[in-house]
Amino acid sequence: MLNLSFLQMKQQEEPSEGNLTELREFVLLGFADIPHLQWFLFGLFLVIYIIILMGNGTIFLITKLDATLQTPMYYFLANFSFLEICYVSVTIPRMLVNLGTQRRRISLVACATQMYFVLMLGGTECFLLAVMAYDRYVAICDPLHYSLVMNQKMCMKLVAGSWISGIPVQIGQTFQIFSLSFCRSNHINHFFCDIPPILKLACGDTFVNEMLVYIVAMLFVMGPFLLILCSYTKIMCTIFKLPSTTNRAKAFSTCSSHLMVVVLFYGSGMITYLTPKTSHSSGNGKMLSLFYTIVTPMFNPMIYSLRNKDVIMALRKFLGK
């Protein structure tokens, strides 16, 4: 009965073939294929959203208020936590509305706006992770010049560059995606407006568009990833040269949290954007997207706080007050 109502909803919302090139709205199917779990998913994602807001908000506050955390590493962590709050706020509220009301329609402008912010904030996250890796590289490989290299002015420039650099490129990429004609359907088999599921709806040959997506992904995903890889290669070489086992363990512990976040975020992101469109299945695409848009932001505060004594001490003082 539930599956029958889902098919009826799809048939009612499916536009006629002649009007498909004049689309003014899409339908975000999300998790409509499991109608009996809609309210369970609503509750689950609402709890996750609250956890993300509270966790990253707490990290942001304590790194700003605690005097012992006024260092470049925690300045970058504060920006990263604020970024995660922005990132999830682009996708989860819309998904909660869709789950709660079962009204899955989204206008073309709203869809393009959501895609732009997801891409822009995702690119910012890639650059910020690279900046944090560079900070650890300087701290471990060149500690004597750390305060000179990572001064306040340099930190502000690196953060501003991470936030601003992707704006013009992602505006252009969003425009070229939504300048296509859509003649297959207006149903996006996803829980937010992402590039791979929208390209599947486009008319004709999308080879040029896919190549542009790959080029931008190489620039914003592989570029920072290679910088992170180079930084950690040099960091590991330096750590293994340290004479004391205690010093090696301490140096590695300052990097391990960041490495865990990099693996979670980059692993799912690269599979999503750097694999051919034909190899994507809708189910796998949604699961991978859940990792880099929801799971990673949820675990970031836990990863950084549970493995960091300074953050735990600052958190205890903050909760004590």
Coordinates of C-alpha atoms in Angstrom, one line a residue:
M1 CA 0.0 0.0 0.0
L2 CA 2.8 2.4 0.9
N3 CA 4.7 1.5 -2.2
L4 CA 1.6 2.1 -4.3
S5 CA 1.2 5.6 -2.8
F6 CA 4.8 6.3 -3.6
L7 CA 4.3 5.4 -7.2
Q8 CA 1.2 7.5 -7.4
M9 CA 3.1 10.5 -6.0
K10 CA 5.8 10.0 -8.6
Q11 CA 3.3 9.8 -11.4
Q12 CA 1.4 12.9 -10.2
E13 CA 4.6 15.0 -9.9
E14 CA 6.2 13.8 -13.2
P15 CA 6.0 16.6 -15.7
S16 CA 4.9 16.0 -19.3
E17 CA 7.6 15.5 -21.9
G18 CA 6.8 18.8 -23.6
N19 CA 7.3 20.9 -20.5
L20 CA 10.5 19.3 -19.3
T21 CA 12.8 21.9 -20.9
E22 CA 10.9 24.6 -19.0
L23 CA 11.3 23.2 -15.5
R24 CA 10.8 25.7 -12.7
E25 CA 11.1 23.1 -9.9
F26 CA 12.5 19.7 -8.9
V27 CA 11.3 17.0 -6.6
L28 CA 13.9 15.9 -4.0
L29 CA 13.0 12.2 -3.5
G30 CA 15.4 11.8 -0.6
F31 CA 14.3 8.7 1.3
A32 CA 10.8 8.4 -0.3
D33 CA 11.5 4.8 -1.3
I34 CA 11.3 3.8 2.4
P35 CA 8.0 5.5 3.4
H36 CA 7.5 3.5 6.6
L37 CA 10.7 5.0 8.0
Q38 CA 9.9 8.7 7.4
W39 CA 9.3 9.7 11.0
F40 CA 12.1 7.6 12.3
L41 CA 14.5 9.3 9.9
F42 CA 13.0 12.7 10.8
G43 CA 13.8 12.1 14.5
L44 CA 17.2 10.6 13.7
F45 CA 18.4 13.5 11.6
L46 CA 16.9 16.1 14.0
V47 CA 18.9 14.6 16.8
I48 CA 22.1 14.4 14.6
Y49 CA 21.6 18.1 13.6
I50 CA 21.3 19.1 17.3
I51 CA 24.4 17.1 18.2
I52 CA 26.3 18.8 15.3
L53 CA 25.2 22.3 16.3
M54 CA 26.0 21.7 20.0
G55 CA 29.3 19.9 19.5
N56 CA 30.8 22.3 16.9
G57 CA 29.3 25.3 18.7
T58 CA 30.9 24.3 21.9
I59 CA 34.3 23.8 20.2
F60 CA 33.9 27.2 18.6
L61 CA 33.1 28.9 21.9
I62 CA 35.8 27.4 24.0
T63 CA 38.5 28.1 21.4
K64 CA 37.4 31.7 21.5
L65 CA 36.9 32.2 25.2
D66 CA 39.7 30.1 26.8
A67 CA 43.1 31.9 27.0
T68 CA 45.1 28.7 26.8
L69 CA 43.6 28.0 23.3
Q70 CA 44.6 31.3 21.6
T71 CA 47.1 29.6 19.2
P72 CA 47.0 29.2 15.4
M73 CA 46.0 25.5 15.7
Y74 CA 42.8 26.4 17.7
Y75 CA 42.1 29.4 15.6
F76 CA 41.9 27.1 12.6
L77 CA 39.8 24.6 14.6
A78 CA 37.4 27.4 15.5
N79 CA 36.9 28.3 11.9
F80 CA 36.5 24.7 11.0
S81 CA 33.8 24.2 13.6
F82 CA 31.9 27.3 12.4
L83 CA 32.2 26.0 8.8
E84 CA 30.7 22.6 9.8
I85 CA 27.7 24.4 11.3
C86 CA 27.2 26.3 8.1
Y87 CA 27.7 23.2 6.0
V88 CA 25.1 21.1 7.6
S89 CA 22.6 24.0 7.8
V90 CA 22.5 24.1 4.0
T91 CA 21.2 20.5 3.7
I92 CA 19.7 19.1 6.9
P93 CA 16.9 21.7 7.6
R94 CA 15.5 21.2 4.0
M95 CA 15.7 17.4 4.5
L96 CA 13.8 17.7 7.8
V97 CA 11.1 19.7 6.2
N98 CA 10.8 17.2 3.4
L99 CA 10.6 14.3 5.8
G100 CA 8.1 16.1 8.1
T101 CA 5.7 17.5 5.5
Q102 CA 6.3 15.0 2.6
R103 CA 6.3 18.1 0.3
R104 CA 9.5 17.4 -1.6
R105 CA 9.3 20.1 -4.3
I106 CA 12.1 22.6 -4.5
S107 CA 12.3 25.5 -6.9
L108 CA 15.0 25.7 -9.5
V109 CA 16.5 28.8 -7.9
A110 CA 16.4 27.2 -4.4
C111 CA 18.0 24.1 -5.8
A112 CA 20.8 26.1 -7.5
T113 CA 21.3 28.1 -4.3
Q114 CA 21.6 25.0 -2.2
M115 CA 24.1 23.4 -4.7
Y116 CA 26.2 26.5 -4.8
F117 CA 26.5 26.7 -1.0
V118 CA 27.2 23.0 -0.7
L119 CA 30.0 23.3 -3.3
M120 CA 31.4 26.5 -1.9
L121 CA 31.5 25.3 1.7
G122 CA 32.8 21.9 0.7
G123 CA 35.7 23.6 -1.2
T124 CA 36.4 25.8 1.9
E125 CA 36.6 22.7 4.0
C126 CA 39.1 21.2 1.6
F127 CA 41.3 24.3 1.8
L128 CA 40.9 24.6 5.6
L129 CA 42.0 21.0 6.1
A130 CA 45.1 21.7 3.9
V131 CA 45.8 24.9 6.0
M132 CA 45.5 22.8 9.2
A133 CA 48.0 20.3 7.8
Y134 CA 50.4 23.0 6.9
D135 CA 50.1 24.4 10.4
R136 CA 51.1 21.0 11.9
Y137 CA 53.9 20.7 9.3
V138 CA 55.5 24.1 10.5
A139 CA 54.9 23.2 14.2
I140 CA 56.7 19.8 13.9
C141 CA 59.2 20.3 11.1
D142 CA 60.2 23.9 11.8
P143 CA 59.3 24.6 15.5
L144 CA 61.9 27.4 15.9
H145 CA 60.3 29.5 13.3
Y146 CA 56.7 28.6 14.0
S147 CA 55.7 31.8 15.8
L148 CA 57.2 33.8 12.9
V149 CA 55.7 31.9 10.1
M150 CA 52.2 31.3 11.6
N151 CA 51.7 34.8 13.0
Q152 CA 48.3 36.4 13.4
K153 CA 48.3 38.1 10.0
M154 CA 49.3 34.9 8.1
C155 CA 46.6 32.9 9.9
M156 CA 43.9 35.4 9.0
K157 CA 45.1 35.4 5.3
L158 CA 45.0 31.6 5.1
V159 CA 41.5 31.5 6.6
A160 CA 40.2 34.3 4.4
G161 CA 41.7 32.7 1.3
S162 CA 40.1 29.4 2.2
W163 CA 36.6 31.0 2.5
I164 CA 36.9 33.3 -0.5
S165 CA 38.8 31.4 -3.1
G166 CA 35.9 29.1 -4.1
I167 CA 33.2 31.7 -4.5
P168 CA 33.7 32.7 -8.2
V169 CA 34.5 29.2 -9.4
Q170 CA 31.5 27.6 -7.7
I171 CA 29.2 30.4 -9.0
G172 CA 30.4 29.5 -12.5
Q173 CA 30.0 25.7 -12.0
T174 CA 26.5 26.1 -10.6
F175 CA 25.5 28.3 -13.5
Q176 CA 26.8 25.8 -16.1
I177 CA 25.0 22.9 -14.5
F178 CA 21.6 24.8 -14.3
S179 CA 22.0 26.2 -17.8
L180 CA 21.4 22.7 -19.1
S181 CA 18.0 21.5 -20.4
F182 CA 16.4 18.7 -18.4
C183 CA 14.3 16.2 -20.4
R184 CA 14.4 13.0 -18.5
S185 CA 12.5 13.8 -15.3
N186 CA 12.4 16.5 -12.6
H187 CA 12.9 13.9 -9.8
I188 CA 16.3 14.2 -8.0
N189 CA 17.0 10.9 -6.4
H190 CA 18.9 12.5 -3.5
F191 CA 18.3 14.4 -0.3
F192 CA 19.9 17.6 -1.6
C193 CA 20.7 19.2 -4.9
D194 CA 24.1 17.7 -5.8
I195 CA 25.9 17.5 -9.1
P196 CA 25.9 13.8 -10.0
P197 CA 22.1 13.2 -9.6
I198 CA 21.2 16.4 -11.4
L199 CA 23.5 15.6 -14.3
K200 CA 21.6 12.3 -14.7
L201 CA 18.5 14.4 -15.6
A202 CA 20.1 16.5 -18.3
C203 CA 19.3 16.2 -22.0
G204 CA 21.9 15.1 -24.6
D205 CA 25.6 14.8 -24.1
T206 CA 26.9 16.1 -20.8
F207 CA 30.6 15.1 -21.4
V208 CA 31.8 18.8 -21.4
N209 CA 29.9 19.4 -18.1
E210 CA 31.4 16.3 -16.5
M211 CA 34.9 17.3 -17.6
L212 CA 34.4 20.7 -16.0
V213 CA 33.2 19.0 -12.8
Y214 CA 36.3 16.8 -12.8
I215 CA 38.6 19.8 -13.4
V216 CA 37.0 21.8 -10.5
A217 CA 37.1 18.7 -8.3
M218 CA 40.8 18.2 -9.1
L219 CA 41.5 21.8 -8.2
F220 CA 39.4 22.0 -5.0
V221 CA 39.7 18.3 -3.8
M222 CA 42.9 16.8 -5.2
G223 CA 44.9 20.0 -5.0
P224 CA 44.5 20.4 -1.2
F225 CA 44.7 16.6 -0.7
L226 CA 48.1 16.5 -2.3
L227 CA 49.3 19.4 -0.1
I228 CA 48.0 17.4 2.9
L229 CA 49.8 14.3 1.7
C230 CA 53.1 16.2 1.2
S231 CA 52.8 17.8 4.6
Y232 CA 52.2 14.6 6.4
T233 CA 55.0 12.8 4.5
K234 CA 57.4 15.3 5.8
I235 CA 55.8 15.3 9.3
M236 CA 56.2 11.5 9.5
C237 CA 59.8 11.6 8.4
T238 CA 60.5 14.2 11.1
I239 CA 58.6 12.3 13.8
F240 CA 60.5 9.0 13.1
K241 CA 63.8 10.9 13.5
L242 CA 62.9 12.1 17.0
P243 CA 65.1 10.3 19.6
S244 CA 62.5 10.0 22.3
T245 CA 59.5 7.7 22.1
T246 CA 57.5 10.1 24.2
N247 CA 58.2 13.0 21.9
R248 CA 57.2 10.8 18.9
A249 CA 53.9 9.8 20.5
K250 CA 53.2 13.4 21.5
A251 CA 53.9 14.7 18.0
F252 CA 51.8 12.0 16.4
S253 CA 48.9 12.7 18.7
T254 CA 48.6 16.3 17.6
C255 CA 48.2 15.1 14.0
S256 CA 46.1 11.9 14.4
S257 CA 42.7 13.8 14.9
H258 CA 43.2 15.8 11.8
L259 CA 44.2 12.7 9.8
M260 CA 41.0 10.9 10.9
V261 CA 38.8 13.9 9.7
V262 CA 40.8 14.0 6.4
V263 CA 40.2 10.3 5.7
L264 CA 36.4 10.6 6.5
F265 CA 35.8 13.7 4.4
Y266 CA 38.1 13.2 1.5
G267 CA 37.4 9.4 1.1
S268 CA 33.7 9.9 0.5
G269 CA 34.1 13.2 -1.4
M270 CA 36.6 11.9 -3.9
I271 CA 34.5 8.8 -4.7
T272 CA 31.5 11.0 -5.2
Y273 CA 33.0 13.6 -7.5
L274 CA 36.0 11.8 -9.2
T275 CA 34.3 8.6 -10.3
P276 CA 32.5 8.4 -13.7
K277 CA 28.8 9.2 -13.7
T278 CA 28.0 5.8 -15.2
S279 CA 29.5 4.0 -12.2
H280 CA 27.2 5.9 -9.7
S281 CA 24.3 4.1 -8.2
S282 CA 21.7 6.3 -6.4
G283 CA 21.9 4.3 -3.2
N284 CA 25.7 4.5 -3.0
G285 CA 25.7 8.2 -3.9
K286 CA 23.3 9.0 -1.0
M287 CA 25.3 7.0 1.5
L288 CA 28.6 8.6 0.5
S289 CA 27.0 12.0 0.6
L290 CA 25.7 11.3 4.1
F291 CA 29.3 10.7 5.2
Y292 CA 30.8 14.0 4.0
T293 CA 27.7 16.2 4.7
I294 CA 26.5 14.8 8.0
V295 CA 28.6 12.0 9.6
T296 CA 31.9 13.9 9.4
P297 CA 30.6 17.1 10.9
M298 CA 28.9 15.0 13.7
F299 CA 32.2 13.2 14.6
N300 CA 34.6 16.2 14.3
P301 CA 34.0 17.6 17.8
M302 CA 34.3 14.1 19.3
I303 CA 37.5 13.4 17.4
Y304 CA 39.2 16.7 18.3
S305 CA 38.0 16.9 21.9
L306 CA 38.5 13.2 23.0
R307 CA 42.0 13.1 21.7
N308 CA 43.1 16.6 22.9
K309 CA 43.9 17.2 26.6
D310 CA 43.9 21.0 26.1
V311 CA 40.4 21.0 24.7
I312 CA 39.2 18.6 27.4
M313 CA 40.6 20.9 30.1
A314 CA 39.0 24.0 28.5
L315 CA 35.7 22.2 28.2
R316 CA 35.8 21.3 31.9
K317 CA 36.4 24.9 32.8
F318 CA 33.7 26.1 30.4
L319 CA 31.1 23.6 31.8
G320 CA 32.2 24.5 35.4
K321 CA 31.3 28.1 34.8

